Structures are given as structure tokens and as C-alpha cells.
Amino acid sequence: MSTAPWANSRFLIPALNEEESLPKVLDSLFGFGILPRQILILDNGSKDLTPQIAIDAGVVLVQEPKRGYGAACLAGIHYLQERKISPEFIVFMDADGSDDLNNLKDLFSAFSKDPNTNFVIGSRTLGNAEPGSLSFLQIFGNWLSCFLIRIFYGVKFTDLGPFRVLRWQSLLDLDLQDPTWGWNLEMQIKAIRNKFKIQEIPVHYGKRKGGKSKISGNLIGSFKAGVKILYIFFKLTFFSNRSR
């Protein structure tokens, strides 16, 4: 029996009030042979049953009360560092069930086809997004961010999607710091600066399996996230150490 390519991986899954979708996501992960100890639910101050669902499923629960997508991700990284756990790969995905785990093999195949690859991004643009899964502001903000990266860095991205895989050491080399929605953008800009071998792989993106989106669920949330992402772009591009 061959070993799954993600056998030496950890799955970092930020979650905020995802009691409706999280059980479905965990069942899908278990269906791919992913062990409970490989799954870190990064609870970001949920007021519902999200933490208890993680506990009952036997997965790792990391609680980060400071709100922010990046803050939750950083908490997961710190958890692994503190316990001296060094997986080969880190998988980032959402807890709302919109990421299609059938694409997991495709993401990992990029590393086996080119061992020099550091970072693989699941692109909803190259693949397909179910109608209604992304708001107009999300689509426009994603396009604008990728356009700015191409203009200022000369690298063509098609997406800032949440479904992504990095080598553990490559992730640490990025020294990511943004605690908010600028996390993915910071990751991609710093990966360029570090001269990473980056690949985009087409993925399917569906509607969330329950609950309400923290970004597209309301106009104000979408606007705030968009402003924050643009702020992070210009901060990293013009006001930070270009060597990092």
C-alpha cells in the first residue's frame, strides 16, 4: 500500500463560528486518510460549538482569541514550533467546506513533478468557482491584487485562494506577520522576494457548506477586507525591507 503524499503534513484550518460546516470538512479529511493528529483547527474566538466539534473529533484544537485570519494561522505555526513538530508540508484551507479536497492530490503532485517547488497555490481562476461562491467584491479584489503584483513584481498570479501548500521550512523562511486578511497576500509577495519556485494549480471552489462568510457575508466586511489587503500590499511594497 503506497503512502499518501500528505502523510507527513499538517493541515492548518482557521475557524470562526463554523459549527455547521466543520463536521463536513472533518469527515472529508478523514475520508482521505488524514489522521486527527494531522489536523489543527485554529479557533479564532468562536461563540458556537466549533471548539467542541474539534474536541469530539479528536483533532488538534488551537485557540487564538485575537481575531484575524492571520492571527489564527500564526497560532497554528507557533503550536507546531513550540512542540518541535516539523512536518514536510503545511496545508492551509478554509473551514467552510468551499475547498474541494478532490484537488488535494493535484496540489501535492506539483511537488513530486518538480522537487524544487516551495509553494503551490490552488487557483480558483484557473479552475472553477461555483456561481455564488464568491462575491463581486471578492472577485474584483482578487483580480486587483494579482494585477498589482504583476505590475510591481513582474510575477503573474491568478488567485489569492485559501487552499495552498508549502514546505514547512519554506513557510518559516517567509517570517509571516500579518494577523488579518492580508495573510495570503503577504505570503505570495514574500515568496516572490525569497525567489521561491511557485506553482498555481486549477482547483474547484464551491459554496460554503453552512454558516455565514466573514468577508462576503456583508458589504462592510468585504470593504474592510479589501482595504486591509491593499494596505498590506503597499506597506510590503514601499515601506518594508525588500530583502524579506
PDB file of C-alpha atoms in Angstrom, residues 7-189:
ATOM      1  CA  ALA A   7       1.263  11.612   5.163  1.00  0.00           C
ATOM      2  CA  ASN A   8       3.906  13.932   6.644  1.00  0.00           C
ATOM      3  CA  SER A   9       1.785  17.079   6.553  1.00  0.00           C
ATOM      4  CA  ARG A  10      -0.222  19.215   8.913  1.00  0.00           C
ATOM      5  CA  PHE A  11      -3.493  20.850   7.905  1.00  0.00           C
ATOM      6  CA  LEU A  12      -3.995  24.350   9.338  1.00  0.00           C
ATOM      7  CA  ILE A  13      -7.660  25.334   9.260  1.00  0.00           C
ATOM      8  CA  PRO A  14      -8.729  28.719  10.680  1.00  0.00           C
ATOM      9  CA  ALA A  15     -12.284  28.619  12.002  1.00  0.00           C
ATOM     10  CA  LEU A  16     -14.679  31.203  13.395  1.00  0.00           C
ATOM     11  CA  ASN A  17     -18.227  30.061  14.172  1.00  0.00           C
ATOM     12  CA  GLU A  18     -18.193  27.206  11.663  1.00  0.00           C
ATOM     13  CA  GLU A  19     -20.300  24.648  13.562  1.00  0.00           C
ATOM     14  CA  GLU A  20     -22.462  23.981  10.506  1.00  0.00           C
ATOM     15  CA  SER A  21     -19.674  23.285   8.022  1.00  0.00           C
ATOM     16  CA  LEU A  22     -16.808  21.953  10.159  1.00  0.00           C
ATOM     17  CA  PRO A  23     -18.195  18.410  10.647  1.00  0.00           C
ATOM     18  CA  LYS A  24     -18.455  18.020   6.860  1.00  0.00           C
ATOM     19  CA  VAL A  25     -14.895  19.288   6.384  1.00  0.00           C
ATOM     20  CA  LEU A  26     -13.522  16.907   9.009  1.00  0.00           C
ATOM     21  CA  ASP A  27     -15.408  13.952   7.527  1.00  0.00           C
ATOM     22  CA  SER A  28     -13.917  14.773   4.127  1.00  0.00           C
ATOM     23  CA  LEU A  29     -10.404  14.946   5.566  1.00  0.00           C
ATOM     24  CA  PHE A  30     -10.820  11.634   7.367  1.00  0.00           C
ATOM     25  CA  GLY A  31     -12.117  10.159   4.111  1.00  0.00           C
ATOM     26  CA  PHE A  32      -8.748  10.900   2.523  1.00  0.00           C
ATOM     27  CA  GLY A  33      -6.954   9.006   5.277  1.00  0.00           C
ATOM     28  CA  ILE A  34      -5.791  12.132   7.066  1.00  0.00           C
ATOM     29  CA  LEU A  35      -5.269  11.398  10.761  1.00  0.00           C
ATOM     30  CA  PRO A  36      -6.772  13.524  13.551  1.00  0.00           C
ATOM     31  CA  ARG A  37      -3.304  14.487  14.803  1.00  0.00           C
ATOM     32  CA  GLN A  38      -2.541  15.994  11.388  1.00  0.00           C
ATOM     33  CA  ILE A  39      -5.468  18.404  11.567  1.00  0.00           C
ATOM     34  CA  LEU A  40      -5.211  21.677  13.501  1.00  0.00           C
ATOM     35  CA  ILE A  41      -8.446  23.598  13.935  1.00  0.00           C
ATOM     36  CA  LEU A  42      -7.387  27.171  14.644  1.00  0.00           C
ATOM     37  CA  ASP A  43     -10.351  28.513  16.557  1.00  0.00           C
ATOM     38  CA  ASN A  44     -10.478  32.291  16.382  1.00  0.00           C
ATOM     39  CA  GLY A  45     -12.832  33.037  19.255  1.00  0.00           C
ATOM     40  CA  SER A  46     -15.925  31.113  18.154  1.00  0.00           C
ATOM     41  CA  LYS A  47     -19.120  31.605  20.151  1.00  0.00           C
ATOM     42  CA  ASP A  48     -20.756  28.447  18.818  1.00  0.00           C
ATOM     43  CA  LEU A  49     -19.870  24.741  19.035  1.00  0.00           C
ATOM     44  CA  THR A  50     -16.837  24.922  16.742  1.00  0.00           C
ATOM     45  CA  PRO A  51     -14.286  24.144  19.526  1.00  0.00           C
ATOM     46  CA  GLN A  52     -16.352  21.256  20.888  1.00  0.00           C
ATOM     47  CA  ILE A  53     -16.736  19.738  17.428  1.00  0.00           C
ATOM     48  CA  ALA A  54     -12.944  19.732  17.072  1.00  0.00           C
ATOM     49  CA  ILE A  55     -12.521  18.145  20.511  1.00  0.00           C
ATOM     50  CA  ASP A  56     -15.143  15.471  19.840  1.00  0.00           C
ATOM     51  CA  ALA A  57     -13.489  14.617  16.511  1.00  0.00           C
ATOM     52  CA  GLY A  58     -10.135  14.118  18.235  1.00  0.00           C
ATOM     53  CA  VAL A  59      -8.299  16.672  16.123  1.00  0.00           C
ATOM     54  CA  VAL A  60      -5.917  19.285  17.497  1.00  0.00           C
ATOM     55  CA  LEU A  61      -7.666  22.402  18.779  1.00  0.00           C
ATOM     56  CA  VAL A  62      -5.596  25.594  18.905  1.00  0.00           C
ATOM     57  CA  GLN A  63      -7.435  28.571  20.348  1.00  0.00           C
ATOM     58  CA  GLU A  64      -6.454  32.114  19.394  1.00  0.00           C
ATOM     59  CA  PRO A  65      -8.838  34.705  20.869  1.00  0.00           C
ATOM     60  CA  LYS A  66      -7.222  37.586  18.978  1.00  0.00           C
ATOM     61  CA  ARG A  67      -9.415  37.980  15.917  1.00  0.00           C
ATOM     62  CA  GLY A  68      -7.853  37.775  12.488  1.00  0.00           C
ATOM     63  CA  TYR A  69      -7.264  35.169   9.793  1.00  0.00           C
ATOM     64  CA  GLY A  70      -3.507  35.636  10.005  1.00  0.00           C
ATOM     65  CA  ALA A  71      -3.559  35.574  13.808  1.00  0.00           C
ATOM     66  CA  ALA A  72      -5.218  32.158  13.716  1.00  0.00           C
ATOM     67  CA  CYS A  73      -2.681  30.854  11.187  1.00  0.00           C
ATOM     68  CA  LEU A  74       0.221  32.184  13.246  1.00  0.00           C
ATOM     69  CA  ALA A  75      -1.174  30.436  16.322  1.00  0.00           C
ATOM     70  CA  GLY A  76      -1.079  27.147  14.435  1.00  0.00           C
ATOM     71  CA  ILE A  77       2.510  27.696  13.338  1.00  0.00           C
ATOM     72  CA  HIS A  78       3.561  28.597  16.881  1.00  0.00           C
ATOM     73  CA  TYR A  79       1.830  25.479  18.217  1.00  0.00           C
ATOM     74  CA  LEU A  80       3.962  23.289  15.957  1.00  0.00           C
ATOM     75  CA  GLN A  81       7.154  25.189  16.738  1.00  0.00           C
ATOM     76  CA  GLU A  82       6.634  25.003  20.493  1.00  0.00           C
ATOM     77  CA  ARG A  83       6.228  21.221  20.289  1.00  0.00           C
ATOM     78  CA  LYS A  84       9.120  20.842  17.861  1.00  0.00           C
ATOM     79  CA  ILE A  85       6.847  19.261  15.270  1.00  0.00           C
ATOM     80  CA  SER A  86       8.431  19.587  11.821  1.00  0.00           C
ATOM     81  CA  PRO A  87       6.185  18.230   9.068  1.00  0.00           C
ATOM     82  CA  GLU A  88       7.355  18.177   5.487  1.00  0.00           C
ATOM     83  CA  PHE A  89       4.362  20.165   4.251  1.00  0.00           C
ATOM     84  CA  ILE A  90       1.766  22.580   5.599  1.00  0.00           C
ATOM     85  CA  VAL A  91      -1.684  22.723   4.016  1.00  0.00           C
ATOM     86  CA  PHE A  92      -3.854  25.805   4.520  1.00  0.00           C
ATOM     87  CA  MET A  93      -7.568  25.508   3.824  1.00  0.00           C
ATOM     88  CA  ASP A  94     -10.844  27.010   4.998  1.00  0.00           C
ATOM     89  CA  ALA A  95     -13.287  25.516   7.488  1.00  0.00           C
ATOM     90  CA  ASP A  96     -16.396  26.394   5.478  1.00  0.00           C
ATOM     91  CA  GLY A  97     -16.243  23.446   3.095  1.00  0.00           C
ATOM     92  CA  SER A  98     -15.693  25.519  -0.037  1.00  0.00           C
ATOM     93  CA  ASP A  99     -12.294  23.964  -0.814  1.00  0.00           C
ATOM     94  CA  ASP A 100     -12.576  20.710  -2.764  1.00  0.00           C
ATOM     95  CA  LEU A 101     -10.363  18.010  -1.266  1.00  0.00           C
ATOM     96  CA  ASN A 102     -10.525  16.105  -4.533  1.00  0.00           C
ATOM     97  CA  ASN A 103      -7.899  18.625  -5.676  1.00  0.00           C
ATOM     98  CA  LEU A 104      -5.517  17.707  -2.853  1.00  0.00           C
ATOM     99  CA  LYS A 105      -3.678  15.136  -4.953  1.00  0.00           C
ATOM    100  CA  ASP A 106      -3.202  17.709  -7.722  1.00  0.00           C
ATOM    101  CA  LEU A 107      -1.636  20.197  -5.309  1.00  0.00           C
ATOM    102  CA  PHE A 108       0.819  17.616  -3.977  1.00  0.00           C
ATOM    103  CA  SER A 109       1.628  16.288  -7.448  1.00  0.00           C
ATOM    104  CA  ALA A 110       3.250  19.636  -8.213  1.00  0.00           C
ATOM    105  CA  PHE A 111       5.926  18.889  -5.608  1.00  0.00           C
ATOM    106  CA  SER A 112       6.640  15.396  -6.918  1.00  0.00           C
ATOM    107  CA  LYS A 113       6.838  16.592 -10.518  1.00  0.00           C
ATOM    108  CA  ASP A 114       9.263  19.366  -9.578  1.00  0.00           C
ATOM    109  CA  PRO A 115      11.112  18.719  -6.286  1.00  0.00           C
ATOM    110  CA  ASN A 116      12.383  22.314  -6.320  1.00  0.00           C
ATOM    111  CA  THR A 117       8.858  23.618  -5.755  1.00  0.00           C
ATOM    112  CA  ASN A 118       8.414  25.519  -2.480  1.00  0.00           C
ATOM    113  CA  PHE A 119       4.834  26.678  -2.702  1.00  0.00           C
ATOM    114  CA  VAL A 120       1.662  25.578  -4.509  1.00  0.00           C
ATOM    115  CA  ILE A 121      -1.482  27.716  -4.735  1.00  0.00           C
ATOM    116  CA  GLY A 122      -4.878  26.332  -5.622  1.00  0.00           C
ATOM    117  CA  SER A 123      -6.242  28.724  -8.247  1.00  0.00           C
ATOM    118  CA  ARG A 124      -9.996  29.127  -8.456  1.00  0.00           C
ATOM    119  CA  THR A 125      -9.468  31.263 -11.555  1.00  0.00           C
ATOM    120  CA  LEU A 126      -7.598  28.557 -13.468  1.00  0.00           C
ATOM    121  CA  GLY A 127     -10.111  26.024 -12.182  1.00  0.00           C
ATOM    122  CA  ASN A 128     -13.684  26.995 -11.497  1.00  0.00           C
ATOM    123  CA  ALA A 129     -15.686  28.675  -8.786  1.00  0.00           C
ATOM    124  CA  GLU A 130     -19.299  27.674  -8.290  1.00  0.00           C
ATOM    125  CA  PRO A 131     -21.660  30.555  -9.140  1.00  0.00           C
ATOM    126  CA  GLY A 132     -22.398  32.497  -5.983  1.00  0.00           C
ATOM    127  CA  SER A 133     -19.378  31.183  -4.073  1.00  0.00           C
ATOM    128  CA  LEU A 134     -17.528  34.492  -4.453  1.00  0.00           C
ATOM    129  CA  SER A 135     -18.978  37.986  -4.226  1.00  0.00           C
ATOM    130  CA  PHE A 136     -18.278  40.628  -6.859  1.00  0.00           C
ATOM    131  CA  LEU A 137     -16.030  42.480  -4.396  1.00  0.00           C
ATOM    132  CA  GLN A 138     -14.047  39.310  -3.713  1.00  0.00           C
ATOM    133  CA  ILE A 139     -13.576  38.665  -7.418  1.00  0.00           C
ATOM    134  CA  PHE A 140     -12.575  42.261  -8.114  1.00  0.00           C
ATOM    135  CA  GLY A 141     -10.262  42.470  -5.093  1.00  0.00           C
ATOM    136  CA  ASN A 142      -8.577  39.242  -6.079  1.00  0.00           C
ATOM    137  CA  TRP A 143      -8.057  40.478  -9.644  1.00  0.00           C
ATOM    138  CA  LEU A 144      -6.724  43.846  -8.459  1.00  0.00           C
ATOM    139  CA  SER A 145      -4.240  42.251  -6.054  1.00  0.00           C
ATOM    140  CA  CYS A 146      -2.921  39.921  -8.755  1.00  0.00           C
ATOM    141  CA  PHE A 147      -2.720  42.834 -11.210  1.00  0.00           C
ATOM    142  CA  LEU A 148      -0.677  44.915  -8.750  1.00  0.00           C
ATOM    143  CA  ILE A 149       1.679  42.007  -8.078  1.00  0.00           C
ATOM    144  CA  ARG A 150       2.252  41.623 -11.806  1.00  0.00           C
ATOM    145  CA  ILE A 151       2.911  45.351 -12.275  1.00  0.00           C
ATOM    146  CA  PHE A 152       5.239  45.809  -9.297  1.00  0.00           C
ATOM    147  CA  TYR A 153       6.896  42.372  -9.104  1.00  0.00           C
ATOM    148  CA  GLY A 154       6.643  41.000 -12.630  1.00  0.00           C
ATOM    149  CA  VAL A 155       5.052  37.742 -11.488  1.00  0.00           C
ATOM    150  CA  LYS A 156       1.713  36.547 -12.819  1.00  0.00           C
ATOM    151  CA  PHE A 157      -0.675  35.120 -10.253  1.00  0.00           C
ATOM    152  CA  THR A 158      -4.307  34.374 -10.975  1.00  0.00           C
ATOM    153  CA  ASP A 159      -5.558  33.961  -7.410  1.00  0.00           C
ATOM    154  CA  LEU A 160      -5.013  34.574  -3.698  1.00  0.00           C
ATOM    155  CA  GLY A 161      -7.029  31.469  -2.865  1.00  0.00           C
ATOM    156  CA  PRO A 162      -7.031  29.905   0.614  1.00  0.00           C
ATOM    157  CA  PHE A 163      -6.227  26.327  -0.490  1.00  0.00           C
ATOM    158  CA  ARG A 164      -2.414  26.231  -0.584  1.00  0.00           C
ATOM    159  CA  VAL A 165       0.522  24.003   0.324  1.00  0.00           C
ATOM    160  CA  LEU A 166       4.053  24.961   1.350  1.00  0.00           C
ATOM    161  CA  ARG A 167       7.094  23.118   2.526  1.00  0.00           C
ATOM    162  CA  TRP A 168       7.368  23.663   6.288  1.00  0.00           C
ATOM    163  CA  GLN A 169      10.823  25.209   6.167  1.00  0.00           C
ATOM    164  CA  SER A 170       9.810  27.455   3.274  1.00  0.00           C
ATOM    165  CA  LEU A 171       6.872  28.714   5.327  1.00  0.00           C
ATOM    166  CA  LEU A 172       9.162  29.528   8.252  1.00  0.00           C
ATOM    167  CA  ASP A 173      11.599  31.321   5.939  1.00  0.00           C
ATOM    168  CA  LEU A 174       8.837  33.772   4.978  1.00  0.00           C
ATOM    169  CA  ASP A 175       8.558  35.104   8.546  1.00  0.00           C
ATOM    170  CA  LEU A 176       4.891  35.981   8.045  1.00  0.00           C
ATOM    171  CA  GLN A 177       3.465  38.567  10.415  1.00  0.00           C
ATOM    172  CA  ASP A 178       0.144  39.952   9.185  1.00  0.00           C
ATOM    173  CA  PRO A 179      -2.657  38.969  11.601  1.00  0.00           C
ATOM    174  CA  THR A 180      -5.521  39.866   9.270  1.00  0.00           C
ATOM    175  CA  TRP A 181      -6.858  39.163   5.788  1.00  0.00           C
ATOM    176  CA  GLY A 182      -3.546  40.291   4.281  1.00  0.00           C
ATOM    177  CA  TRP A 183      -2.017  36.923   5.241  1.00  0.00           C
ATOM    178  CA  ASN A 184      -2.253  35.264   1.819  1.00  0.00           C
ATOM    179  CA  LEU A 185      -1.055  38.375   0.008  1.00  0.00           C
ATOM    180  CA  GLU A 186       1.924  38.723   2.346  1.00  0.00           C
ATOM    181  CA  MET A 187       2.738  35.064   1.745  1.00  0.00           C
ATOM    182  CA  GLN A 188       2.778  35.472  -2.025  1.00  0.00           C
ATOM    183  CA  ILE A 189       4.779  38.704  -2.052  1.00  0.00           C
TER     184      ILE A 189
END
